PDB file of N, CA and C in Angstrom:
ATOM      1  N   UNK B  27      20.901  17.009  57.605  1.00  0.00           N
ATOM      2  CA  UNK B  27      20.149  16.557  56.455  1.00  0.00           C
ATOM      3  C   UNK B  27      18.658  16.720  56.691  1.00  0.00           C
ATOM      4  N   UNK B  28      18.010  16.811  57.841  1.00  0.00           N
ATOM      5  CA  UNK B  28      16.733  16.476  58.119  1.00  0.00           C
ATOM      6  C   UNK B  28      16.467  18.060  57.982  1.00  0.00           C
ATOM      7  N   UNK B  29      17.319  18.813  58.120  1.00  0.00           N
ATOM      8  CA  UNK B  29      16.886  19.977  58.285  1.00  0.00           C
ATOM      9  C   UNK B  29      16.826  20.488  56.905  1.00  0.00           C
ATOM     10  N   UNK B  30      17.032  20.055  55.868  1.00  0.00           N
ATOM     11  CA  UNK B  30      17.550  20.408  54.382  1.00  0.00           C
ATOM     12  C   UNK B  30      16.039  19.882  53.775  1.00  0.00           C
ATOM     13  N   UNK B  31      15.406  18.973  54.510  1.00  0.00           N
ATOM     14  CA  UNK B  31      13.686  18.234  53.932  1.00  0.00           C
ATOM     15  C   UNK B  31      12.924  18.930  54.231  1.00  0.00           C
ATOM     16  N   UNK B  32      13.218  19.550  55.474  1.00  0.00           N
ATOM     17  CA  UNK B  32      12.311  20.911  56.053  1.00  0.00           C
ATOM     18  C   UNK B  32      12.219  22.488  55.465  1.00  0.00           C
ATOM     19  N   UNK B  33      13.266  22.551  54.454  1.00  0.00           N
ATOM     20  CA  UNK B  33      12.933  23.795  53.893  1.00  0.00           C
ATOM     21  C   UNK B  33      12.159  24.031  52.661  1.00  0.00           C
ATOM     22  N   UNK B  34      11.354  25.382  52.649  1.00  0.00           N
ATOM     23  CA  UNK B  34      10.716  25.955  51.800  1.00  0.00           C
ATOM     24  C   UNK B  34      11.201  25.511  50.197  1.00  0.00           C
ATOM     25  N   UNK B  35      12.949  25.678  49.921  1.00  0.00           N
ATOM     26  CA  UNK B  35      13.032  25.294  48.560  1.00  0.00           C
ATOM     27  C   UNK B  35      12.886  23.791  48.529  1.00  0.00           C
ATOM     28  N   UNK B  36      13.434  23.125  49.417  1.00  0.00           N
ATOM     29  CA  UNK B  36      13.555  21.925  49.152  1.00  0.00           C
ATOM     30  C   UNK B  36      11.773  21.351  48.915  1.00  0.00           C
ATOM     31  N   UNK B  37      11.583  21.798  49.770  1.00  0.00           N
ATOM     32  CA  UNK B  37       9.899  21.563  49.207  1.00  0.00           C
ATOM     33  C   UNK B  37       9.343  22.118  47.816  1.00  0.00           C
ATOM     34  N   UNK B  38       9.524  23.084  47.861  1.00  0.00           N
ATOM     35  CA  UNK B  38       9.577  23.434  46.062  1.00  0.00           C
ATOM     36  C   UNK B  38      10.000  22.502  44.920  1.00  0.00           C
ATOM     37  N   UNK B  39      11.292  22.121  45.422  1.00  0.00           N
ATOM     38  CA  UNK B  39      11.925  21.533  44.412  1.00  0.00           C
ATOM     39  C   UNK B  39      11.186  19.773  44.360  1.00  0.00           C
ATOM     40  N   UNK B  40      10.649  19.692  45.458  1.00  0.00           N
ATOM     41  CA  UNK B  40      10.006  18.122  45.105  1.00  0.00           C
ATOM     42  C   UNK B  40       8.771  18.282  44.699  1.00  0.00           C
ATOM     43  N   UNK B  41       8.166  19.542  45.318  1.00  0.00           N
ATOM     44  CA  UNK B  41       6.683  19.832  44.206  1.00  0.00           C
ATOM     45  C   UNK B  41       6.891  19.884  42.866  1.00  0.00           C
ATOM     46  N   UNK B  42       7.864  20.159  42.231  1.00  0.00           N
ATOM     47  CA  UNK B  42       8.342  20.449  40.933  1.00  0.00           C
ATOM     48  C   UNK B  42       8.483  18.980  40.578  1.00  0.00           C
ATOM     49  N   UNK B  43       9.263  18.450  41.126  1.00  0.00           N
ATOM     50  CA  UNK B  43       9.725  17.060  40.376  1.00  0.00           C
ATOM     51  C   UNK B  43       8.092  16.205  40.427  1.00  0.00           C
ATOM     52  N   UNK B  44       7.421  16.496  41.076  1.00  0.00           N
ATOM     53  CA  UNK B  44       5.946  15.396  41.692  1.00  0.00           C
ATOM     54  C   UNK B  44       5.704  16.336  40.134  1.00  0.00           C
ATOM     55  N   UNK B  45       5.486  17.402  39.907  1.00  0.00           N
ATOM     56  CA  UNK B  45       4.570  18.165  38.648  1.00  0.00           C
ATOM     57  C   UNK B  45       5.142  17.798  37.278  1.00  0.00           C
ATOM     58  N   UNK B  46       6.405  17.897  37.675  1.00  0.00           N
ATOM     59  CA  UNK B  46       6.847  16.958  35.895  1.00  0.00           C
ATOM     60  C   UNK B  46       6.679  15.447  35.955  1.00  0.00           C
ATOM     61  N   UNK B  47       6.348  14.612  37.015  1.00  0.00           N
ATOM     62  CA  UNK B  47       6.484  13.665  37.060  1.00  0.00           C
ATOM     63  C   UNK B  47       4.998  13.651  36.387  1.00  0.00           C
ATOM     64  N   UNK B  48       4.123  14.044  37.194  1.00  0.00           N
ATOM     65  CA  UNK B  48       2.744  13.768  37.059  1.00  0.00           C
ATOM     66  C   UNK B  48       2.565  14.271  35.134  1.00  0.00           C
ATOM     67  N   UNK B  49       3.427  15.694  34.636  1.00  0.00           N
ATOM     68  CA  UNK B  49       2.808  15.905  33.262  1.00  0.00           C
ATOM     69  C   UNK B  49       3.584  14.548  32.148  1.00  0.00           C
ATOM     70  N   UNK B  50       4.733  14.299  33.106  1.00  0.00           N
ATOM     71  CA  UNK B  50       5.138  13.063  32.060  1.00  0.00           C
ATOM     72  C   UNK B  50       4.337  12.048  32.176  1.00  0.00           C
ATOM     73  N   UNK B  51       3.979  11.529  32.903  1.00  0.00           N
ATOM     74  CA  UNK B  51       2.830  10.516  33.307  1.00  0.00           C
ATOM     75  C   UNK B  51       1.672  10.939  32.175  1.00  0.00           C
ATOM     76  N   UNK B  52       1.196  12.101  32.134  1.00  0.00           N
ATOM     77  CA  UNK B  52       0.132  12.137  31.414  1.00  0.00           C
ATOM     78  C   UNK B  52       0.285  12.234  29.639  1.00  0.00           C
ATOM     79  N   UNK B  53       1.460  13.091  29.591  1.00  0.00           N
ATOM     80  CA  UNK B  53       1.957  12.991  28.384  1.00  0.00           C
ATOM     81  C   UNK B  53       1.978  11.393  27.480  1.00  0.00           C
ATOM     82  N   UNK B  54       2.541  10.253  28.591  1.00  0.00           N
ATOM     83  CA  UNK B  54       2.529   9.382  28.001  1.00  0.00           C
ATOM     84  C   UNK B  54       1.035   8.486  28.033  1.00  0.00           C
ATOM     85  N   UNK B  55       0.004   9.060  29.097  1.00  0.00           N
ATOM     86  CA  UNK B  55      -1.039   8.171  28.916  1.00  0.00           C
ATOM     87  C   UNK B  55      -1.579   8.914  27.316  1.00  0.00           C
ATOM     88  N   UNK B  56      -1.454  10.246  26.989  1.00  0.00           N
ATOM     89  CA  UNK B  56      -2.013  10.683  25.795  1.00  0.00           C
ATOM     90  C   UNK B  56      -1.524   9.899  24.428  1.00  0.00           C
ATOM     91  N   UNK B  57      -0.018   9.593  24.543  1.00  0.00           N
ATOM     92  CA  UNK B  57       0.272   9.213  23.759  1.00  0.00           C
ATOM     93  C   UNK B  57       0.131   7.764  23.484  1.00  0.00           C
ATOM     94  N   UNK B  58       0.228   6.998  24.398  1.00  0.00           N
ATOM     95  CA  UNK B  58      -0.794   5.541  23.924  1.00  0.00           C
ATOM     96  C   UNK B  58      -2.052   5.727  23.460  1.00  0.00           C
ATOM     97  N   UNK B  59      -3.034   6.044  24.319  1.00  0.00           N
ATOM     98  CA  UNK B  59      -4.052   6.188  23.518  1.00  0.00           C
ATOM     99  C   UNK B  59      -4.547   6.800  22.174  1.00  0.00           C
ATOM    100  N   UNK B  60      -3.259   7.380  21.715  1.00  0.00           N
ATOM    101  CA  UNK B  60      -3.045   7.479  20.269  1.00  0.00           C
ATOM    102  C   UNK B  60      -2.527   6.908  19.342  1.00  0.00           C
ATOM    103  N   UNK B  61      -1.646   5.733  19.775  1.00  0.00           N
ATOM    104  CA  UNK B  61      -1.026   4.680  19.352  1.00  0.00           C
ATOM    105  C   UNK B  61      -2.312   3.960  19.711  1.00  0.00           C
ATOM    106  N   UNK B  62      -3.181   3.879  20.494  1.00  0.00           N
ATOM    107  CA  UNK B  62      -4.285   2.843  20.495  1.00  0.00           C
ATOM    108  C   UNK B  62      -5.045   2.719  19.234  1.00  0.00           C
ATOM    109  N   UNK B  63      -5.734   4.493  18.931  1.00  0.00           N
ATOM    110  CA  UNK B  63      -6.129   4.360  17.842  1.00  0.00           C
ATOM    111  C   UNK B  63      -5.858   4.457  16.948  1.00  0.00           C
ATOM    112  N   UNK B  64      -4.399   4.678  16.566  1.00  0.00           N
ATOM    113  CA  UNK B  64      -3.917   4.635  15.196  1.00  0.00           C
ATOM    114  C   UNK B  64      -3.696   3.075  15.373  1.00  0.00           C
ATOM    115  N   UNK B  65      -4.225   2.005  15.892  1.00  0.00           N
ATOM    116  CA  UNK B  65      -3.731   0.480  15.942  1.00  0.00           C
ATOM    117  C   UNK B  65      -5.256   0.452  15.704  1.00  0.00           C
ATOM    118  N   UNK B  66      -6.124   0.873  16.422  1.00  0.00           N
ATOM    119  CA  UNK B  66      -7.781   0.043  15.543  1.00  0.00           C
ATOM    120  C   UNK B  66      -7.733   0.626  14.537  1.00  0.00           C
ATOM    121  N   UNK B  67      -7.667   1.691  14.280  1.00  0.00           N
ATOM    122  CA  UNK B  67      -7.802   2.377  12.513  1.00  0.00           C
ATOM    123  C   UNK B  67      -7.500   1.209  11.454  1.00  0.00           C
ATOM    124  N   UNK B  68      -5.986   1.072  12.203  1.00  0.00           N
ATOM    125  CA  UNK B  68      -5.326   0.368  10.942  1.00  0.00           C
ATOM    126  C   UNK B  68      -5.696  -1.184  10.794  1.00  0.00           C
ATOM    127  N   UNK B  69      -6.376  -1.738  12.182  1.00  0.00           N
ATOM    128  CA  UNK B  69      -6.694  -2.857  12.217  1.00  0.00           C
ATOM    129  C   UNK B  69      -8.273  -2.499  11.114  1.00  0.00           C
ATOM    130  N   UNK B  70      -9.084  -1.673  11.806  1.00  0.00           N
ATOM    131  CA  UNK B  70     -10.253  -1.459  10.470  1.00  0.00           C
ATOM    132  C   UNK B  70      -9.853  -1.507   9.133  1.00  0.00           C
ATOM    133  N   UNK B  71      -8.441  -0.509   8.729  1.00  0.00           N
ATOM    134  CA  UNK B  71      -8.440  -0.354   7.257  1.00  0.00           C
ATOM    135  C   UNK B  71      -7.824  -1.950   6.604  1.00  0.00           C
ATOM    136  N   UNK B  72      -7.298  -2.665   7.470  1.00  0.00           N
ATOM    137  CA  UNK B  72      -7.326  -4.301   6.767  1.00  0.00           C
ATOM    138  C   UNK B  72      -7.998  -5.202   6.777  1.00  0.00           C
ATOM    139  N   UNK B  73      -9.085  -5.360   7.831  1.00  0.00           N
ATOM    140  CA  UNK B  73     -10.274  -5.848   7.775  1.00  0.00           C
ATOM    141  C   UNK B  73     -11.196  -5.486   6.566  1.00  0.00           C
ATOM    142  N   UNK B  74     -10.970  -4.256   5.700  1.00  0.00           N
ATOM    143  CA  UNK B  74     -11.876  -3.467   5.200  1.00  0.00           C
ATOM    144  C   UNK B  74     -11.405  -4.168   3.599  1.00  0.00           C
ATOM    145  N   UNK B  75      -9.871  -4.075   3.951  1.00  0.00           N
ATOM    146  CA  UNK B  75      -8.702  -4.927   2.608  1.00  0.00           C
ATOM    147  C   UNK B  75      -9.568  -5.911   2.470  1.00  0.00           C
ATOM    148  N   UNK B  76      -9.191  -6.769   3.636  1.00  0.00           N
ATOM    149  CA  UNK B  76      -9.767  -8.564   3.452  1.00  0.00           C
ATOM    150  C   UNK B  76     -10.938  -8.924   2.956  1.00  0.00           C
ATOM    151  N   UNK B  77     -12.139  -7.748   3.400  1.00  0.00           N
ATOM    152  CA  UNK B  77     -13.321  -8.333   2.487  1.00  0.00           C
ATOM    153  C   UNK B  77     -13.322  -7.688   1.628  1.00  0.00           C
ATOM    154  N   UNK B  78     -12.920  -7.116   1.078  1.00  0.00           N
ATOM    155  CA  UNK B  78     -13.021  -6.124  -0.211  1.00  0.00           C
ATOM    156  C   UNK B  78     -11.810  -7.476  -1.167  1.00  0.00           C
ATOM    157  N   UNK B  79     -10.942  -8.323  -0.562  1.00  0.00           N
ATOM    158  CA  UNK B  79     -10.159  -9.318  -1.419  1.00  0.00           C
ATOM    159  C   UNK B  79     -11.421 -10.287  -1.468  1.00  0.00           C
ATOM    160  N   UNK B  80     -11.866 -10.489  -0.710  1.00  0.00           N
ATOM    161  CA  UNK B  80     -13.261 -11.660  -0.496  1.00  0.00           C
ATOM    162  C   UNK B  80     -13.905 -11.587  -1.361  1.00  0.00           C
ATOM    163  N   UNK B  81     -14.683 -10.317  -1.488  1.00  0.00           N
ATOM    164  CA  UNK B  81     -15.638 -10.311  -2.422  1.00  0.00           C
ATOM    165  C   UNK B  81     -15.291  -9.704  -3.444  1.00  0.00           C
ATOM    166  N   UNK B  82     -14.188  -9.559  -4.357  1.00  0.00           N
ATOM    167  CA  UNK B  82     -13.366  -9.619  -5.372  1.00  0.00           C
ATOM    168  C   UNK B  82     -13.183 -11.331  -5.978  1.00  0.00           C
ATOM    169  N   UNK B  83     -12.985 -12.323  -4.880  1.00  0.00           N
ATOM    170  CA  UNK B  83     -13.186 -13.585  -5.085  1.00  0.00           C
ATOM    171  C   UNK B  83     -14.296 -13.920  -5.676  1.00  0.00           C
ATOM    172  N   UNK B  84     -15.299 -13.615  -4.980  1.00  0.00           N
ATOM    173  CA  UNK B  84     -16.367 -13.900  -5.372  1.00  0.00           C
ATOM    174  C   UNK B  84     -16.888 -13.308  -6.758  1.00  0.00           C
ATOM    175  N   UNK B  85     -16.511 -12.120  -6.878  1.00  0.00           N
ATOM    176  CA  UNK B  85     -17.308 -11.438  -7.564  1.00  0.00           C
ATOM    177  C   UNK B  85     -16.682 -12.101  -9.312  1.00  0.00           C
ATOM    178  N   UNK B  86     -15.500 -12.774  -9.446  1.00  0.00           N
ATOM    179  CA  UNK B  86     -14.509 -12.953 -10.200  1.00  0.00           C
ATOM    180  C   UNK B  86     -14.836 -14.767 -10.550  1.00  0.00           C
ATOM    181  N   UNK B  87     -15.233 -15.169  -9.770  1.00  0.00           N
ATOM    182  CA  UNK B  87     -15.783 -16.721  -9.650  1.00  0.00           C
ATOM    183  C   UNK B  87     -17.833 -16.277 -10.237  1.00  0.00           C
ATOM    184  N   UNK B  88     -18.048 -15.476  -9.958  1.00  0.00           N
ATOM    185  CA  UNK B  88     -19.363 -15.342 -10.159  1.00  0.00           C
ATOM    186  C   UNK B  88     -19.056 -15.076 -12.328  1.00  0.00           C
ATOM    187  N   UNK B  89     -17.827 -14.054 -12.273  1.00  0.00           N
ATOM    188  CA  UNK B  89     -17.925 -13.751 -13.692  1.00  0.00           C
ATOM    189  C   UNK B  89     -17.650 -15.126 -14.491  1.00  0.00           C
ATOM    190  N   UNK B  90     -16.596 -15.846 -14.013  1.00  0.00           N
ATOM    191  CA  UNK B  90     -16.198 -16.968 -14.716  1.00  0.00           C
ATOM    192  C   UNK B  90     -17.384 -18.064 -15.062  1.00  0.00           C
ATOM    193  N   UNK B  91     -18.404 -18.239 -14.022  1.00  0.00           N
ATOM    194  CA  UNK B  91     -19.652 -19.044 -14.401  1.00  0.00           C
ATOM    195  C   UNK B  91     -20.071 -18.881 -14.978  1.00  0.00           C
ATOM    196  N   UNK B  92     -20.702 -17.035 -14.855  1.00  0.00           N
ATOM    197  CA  UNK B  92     -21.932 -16.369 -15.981  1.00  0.00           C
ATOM    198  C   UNK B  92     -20.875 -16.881 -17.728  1.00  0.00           C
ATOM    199  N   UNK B  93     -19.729 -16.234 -17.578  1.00  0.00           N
ATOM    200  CA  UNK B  93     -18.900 -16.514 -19.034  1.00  0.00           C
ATOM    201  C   UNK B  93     -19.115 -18.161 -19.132  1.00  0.00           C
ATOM    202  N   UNK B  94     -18.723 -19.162 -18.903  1.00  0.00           N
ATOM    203  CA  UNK B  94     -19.285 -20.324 -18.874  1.00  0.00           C
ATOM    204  C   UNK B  94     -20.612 -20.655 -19.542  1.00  0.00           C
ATOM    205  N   UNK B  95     -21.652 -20.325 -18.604  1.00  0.00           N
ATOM    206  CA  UNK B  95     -22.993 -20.615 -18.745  1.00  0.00           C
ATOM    207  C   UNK B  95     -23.423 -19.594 -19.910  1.00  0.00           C
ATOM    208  N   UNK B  96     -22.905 -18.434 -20.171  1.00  0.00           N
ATOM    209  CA  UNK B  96     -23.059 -17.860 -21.682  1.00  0.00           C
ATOM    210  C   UNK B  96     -22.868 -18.605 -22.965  1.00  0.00           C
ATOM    211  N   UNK B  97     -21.508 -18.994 -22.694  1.00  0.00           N
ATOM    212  CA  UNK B  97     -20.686 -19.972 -23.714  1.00  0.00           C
ATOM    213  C   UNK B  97     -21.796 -20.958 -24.160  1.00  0.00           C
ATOM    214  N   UNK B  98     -21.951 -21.841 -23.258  1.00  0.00           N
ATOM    215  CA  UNK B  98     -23.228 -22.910 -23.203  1.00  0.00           C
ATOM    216  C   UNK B  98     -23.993 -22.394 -24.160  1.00  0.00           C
ATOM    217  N   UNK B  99     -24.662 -21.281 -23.691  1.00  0.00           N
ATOM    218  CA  UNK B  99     -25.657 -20.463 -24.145  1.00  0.00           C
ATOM    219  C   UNK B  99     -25.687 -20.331 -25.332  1.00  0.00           C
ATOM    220  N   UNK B 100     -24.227 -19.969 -25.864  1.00  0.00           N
ATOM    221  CA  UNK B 100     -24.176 -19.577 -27.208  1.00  0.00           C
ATOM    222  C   UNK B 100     -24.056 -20.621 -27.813  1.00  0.00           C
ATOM    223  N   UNK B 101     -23.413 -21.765 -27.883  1.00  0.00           N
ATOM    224  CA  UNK B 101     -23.198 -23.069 -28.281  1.00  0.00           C
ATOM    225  C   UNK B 101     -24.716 -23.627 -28.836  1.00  0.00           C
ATOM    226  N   UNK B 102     -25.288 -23.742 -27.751  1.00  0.00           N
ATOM    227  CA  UNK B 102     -27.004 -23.940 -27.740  1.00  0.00           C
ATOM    228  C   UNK B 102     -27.680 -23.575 -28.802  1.00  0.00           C
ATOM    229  N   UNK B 103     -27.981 -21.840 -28.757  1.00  0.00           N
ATOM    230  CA  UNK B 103     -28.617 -21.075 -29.643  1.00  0.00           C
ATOM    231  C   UNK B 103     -27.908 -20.961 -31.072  1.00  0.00           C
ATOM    232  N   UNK B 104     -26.731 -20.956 -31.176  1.00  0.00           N
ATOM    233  CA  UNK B 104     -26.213 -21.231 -32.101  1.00  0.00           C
ATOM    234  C   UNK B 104     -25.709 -19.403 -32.168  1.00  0.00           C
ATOM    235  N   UNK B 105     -25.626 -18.959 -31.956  1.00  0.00           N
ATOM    236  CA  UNK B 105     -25.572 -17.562 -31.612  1.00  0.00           C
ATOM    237  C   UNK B 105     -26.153 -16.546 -30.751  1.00  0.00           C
ATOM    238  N   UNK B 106     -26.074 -15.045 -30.416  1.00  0.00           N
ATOM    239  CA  UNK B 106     -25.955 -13.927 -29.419  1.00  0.00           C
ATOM    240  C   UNK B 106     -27.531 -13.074 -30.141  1.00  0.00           C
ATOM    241  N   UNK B 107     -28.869 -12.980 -29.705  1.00  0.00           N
ATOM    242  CA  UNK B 107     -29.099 -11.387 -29.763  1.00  0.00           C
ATOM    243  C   UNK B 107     -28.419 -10.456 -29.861  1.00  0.00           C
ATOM    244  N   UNK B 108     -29.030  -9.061 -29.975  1.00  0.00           N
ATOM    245  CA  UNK B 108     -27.895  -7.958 -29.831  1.00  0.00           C
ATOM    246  C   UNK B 108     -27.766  -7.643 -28.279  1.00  0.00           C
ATOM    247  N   UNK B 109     -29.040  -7.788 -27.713  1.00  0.00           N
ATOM    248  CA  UNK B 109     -29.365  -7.330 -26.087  1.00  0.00           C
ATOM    249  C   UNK B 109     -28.100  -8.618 -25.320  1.00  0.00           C
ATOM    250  N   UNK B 110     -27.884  -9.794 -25.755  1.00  0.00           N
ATOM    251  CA  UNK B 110     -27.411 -10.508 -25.372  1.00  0.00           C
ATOM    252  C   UNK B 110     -25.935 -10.661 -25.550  1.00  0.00           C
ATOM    253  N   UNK B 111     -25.218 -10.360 -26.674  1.00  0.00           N
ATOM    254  CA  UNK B 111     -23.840  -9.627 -27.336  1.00  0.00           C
ATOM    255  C   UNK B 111     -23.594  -8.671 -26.450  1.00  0.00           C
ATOM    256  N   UNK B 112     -24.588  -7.690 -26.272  1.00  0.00           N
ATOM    257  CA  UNK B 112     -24.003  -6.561 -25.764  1.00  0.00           C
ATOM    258  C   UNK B 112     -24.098  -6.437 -24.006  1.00  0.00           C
ATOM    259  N   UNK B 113     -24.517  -7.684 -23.527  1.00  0.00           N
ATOM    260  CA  UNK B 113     -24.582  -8.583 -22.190  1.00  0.00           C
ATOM    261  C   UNK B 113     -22.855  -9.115 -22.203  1.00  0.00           C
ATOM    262  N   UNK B 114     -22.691  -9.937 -22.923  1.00  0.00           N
ATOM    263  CA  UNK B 114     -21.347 -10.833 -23.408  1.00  0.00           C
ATOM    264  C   UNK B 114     -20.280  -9.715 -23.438  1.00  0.00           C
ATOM    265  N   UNK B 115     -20.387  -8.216 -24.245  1.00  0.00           N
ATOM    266  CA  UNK B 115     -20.006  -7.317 -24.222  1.00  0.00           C
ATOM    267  C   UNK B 115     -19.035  -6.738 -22.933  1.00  0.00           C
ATOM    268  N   UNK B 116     -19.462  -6.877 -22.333  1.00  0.00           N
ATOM    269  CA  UNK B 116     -19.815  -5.824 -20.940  1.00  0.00           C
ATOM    270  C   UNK B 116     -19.491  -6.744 -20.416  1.00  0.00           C
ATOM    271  N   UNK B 117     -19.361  -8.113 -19.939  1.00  0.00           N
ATOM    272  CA  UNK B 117     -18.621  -9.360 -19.273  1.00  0.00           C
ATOM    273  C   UNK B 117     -17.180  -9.104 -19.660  1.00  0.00           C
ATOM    274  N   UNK B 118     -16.641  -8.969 -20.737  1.00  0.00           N
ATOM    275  CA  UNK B 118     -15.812  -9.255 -21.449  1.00  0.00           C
ATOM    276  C   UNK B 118     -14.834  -8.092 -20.724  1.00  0.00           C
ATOM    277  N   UNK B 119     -15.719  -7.081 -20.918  1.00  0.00           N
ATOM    278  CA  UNK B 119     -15.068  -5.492 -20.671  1.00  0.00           C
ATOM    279  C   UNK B 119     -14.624  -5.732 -18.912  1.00  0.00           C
ATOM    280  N   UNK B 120     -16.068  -6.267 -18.327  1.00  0.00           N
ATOM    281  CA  UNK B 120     -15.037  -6.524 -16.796  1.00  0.00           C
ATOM    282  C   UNK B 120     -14.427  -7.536 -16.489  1.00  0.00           C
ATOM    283  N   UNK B 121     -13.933  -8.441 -17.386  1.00  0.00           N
ATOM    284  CA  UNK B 121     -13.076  -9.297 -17.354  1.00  0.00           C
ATOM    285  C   UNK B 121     -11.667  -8.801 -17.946  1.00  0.00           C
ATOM    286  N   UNK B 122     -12.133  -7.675 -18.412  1.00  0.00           N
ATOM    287  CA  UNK B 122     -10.512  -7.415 -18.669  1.00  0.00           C
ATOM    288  C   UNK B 122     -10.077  -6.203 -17.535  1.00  0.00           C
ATOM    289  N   UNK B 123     -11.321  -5.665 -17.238  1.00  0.00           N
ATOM    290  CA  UNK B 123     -10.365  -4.469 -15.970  1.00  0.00           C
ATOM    291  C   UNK B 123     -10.101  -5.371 -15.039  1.00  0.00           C
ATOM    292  N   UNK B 124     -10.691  -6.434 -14.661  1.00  0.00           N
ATOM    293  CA  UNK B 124     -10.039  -7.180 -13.222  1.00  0.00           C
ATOM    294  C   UNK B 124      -8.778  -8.074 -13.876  1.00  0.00           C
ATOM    295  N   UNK B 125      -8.383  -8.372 -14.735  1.00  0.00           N
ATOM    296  CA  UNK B 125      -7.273  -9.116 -15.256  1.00  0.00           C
ATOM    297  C   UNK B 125      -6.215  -8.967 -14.669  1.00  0.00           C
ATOM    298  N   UNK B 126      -5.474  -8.186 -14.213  1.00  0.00           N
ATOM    299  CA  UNK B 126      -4.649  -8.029 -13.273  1.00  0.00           C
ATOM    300  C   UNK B 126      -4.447  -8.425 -11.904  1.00  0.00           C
ATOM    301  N   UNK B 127      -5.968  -8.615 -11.523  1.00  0.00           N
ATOM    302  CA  UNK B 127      -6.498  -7.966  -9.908  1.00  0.00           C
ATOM    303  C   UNK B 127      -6.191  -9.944  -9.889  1.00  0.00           C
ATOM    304  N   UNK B 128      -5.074 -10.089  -8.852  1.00  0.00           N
ATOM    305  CA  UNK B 128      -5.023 -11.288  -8.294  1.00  0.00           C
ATOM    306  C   UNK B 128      -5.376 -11.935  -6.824  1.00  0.00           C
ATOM    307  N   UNK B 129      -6.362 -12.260  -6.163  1.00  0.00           N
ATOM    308  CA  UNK B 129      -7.290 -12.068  -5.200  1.00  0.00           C
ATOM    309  C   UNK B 129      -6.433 -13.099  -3.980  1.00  0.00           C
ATOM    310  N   UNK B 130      -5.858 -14.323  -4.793  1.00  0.00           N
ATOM    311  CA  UNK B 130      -4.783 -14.822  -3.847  1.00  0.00           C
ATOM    312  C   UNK B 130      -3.152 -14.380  -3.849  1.00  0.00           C
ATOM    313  N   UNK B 131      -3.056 -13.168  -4.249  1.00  0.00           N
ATOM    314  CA  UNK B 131      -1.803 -13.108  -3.709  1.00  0.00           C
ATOM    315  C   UNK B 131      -1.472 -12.443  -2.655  1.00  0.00           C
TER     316      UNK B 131
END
């Protein structure tokens, strides 16, 4: 047997196994670190979700006041300018494209 460790193929044949060992080794360090960054990507693209739901909150709580404090407004004055209608206008209009958009679900 000792004499079978000492030959030329047999040495071959464990350089071979050390060389696939070593490209599998590397194969798989490549491939984590691609699973690494396809894991921050995706951690960025929901971080990116969450404040973009945030300030959808906000932006949706900001409309509901201004509509509020218009209302007031109009109550008050007893009616709208046109510059001011067409203010009320344009509230109205993005109160209806976000109508759908539900920020807590």
């Amino acid at each position: 047997m000792s004499k079978t460790k000492n030959t030329p193929e047999f040495q071959k044949m464990m350089d071979d196994i050390e060389l696939a060992n070593s490209f599998h080794y590397a194969e798989q360090e490549m491939e984590k670190q691609e699973l690494l960054r396809d894991l921050q990507a995706q951690d960025a693209i929901n971080q990116a979700v969450n404040e973009y739901i945030e300030a959808q909150k906000v932006f949706i709580e900001a409309q509901d006041k201004f509509k509020l404090a218009l209302d007031a407004y109009k109550e008050y004055k007893g009616g709208l300018t046109s510059k001011e209608e067409e203010l009320d206008n344009t509230t109205n209009t993005l109160r209806d494209m976000f109508a759908g958009f539900n920020p807590n679900a």
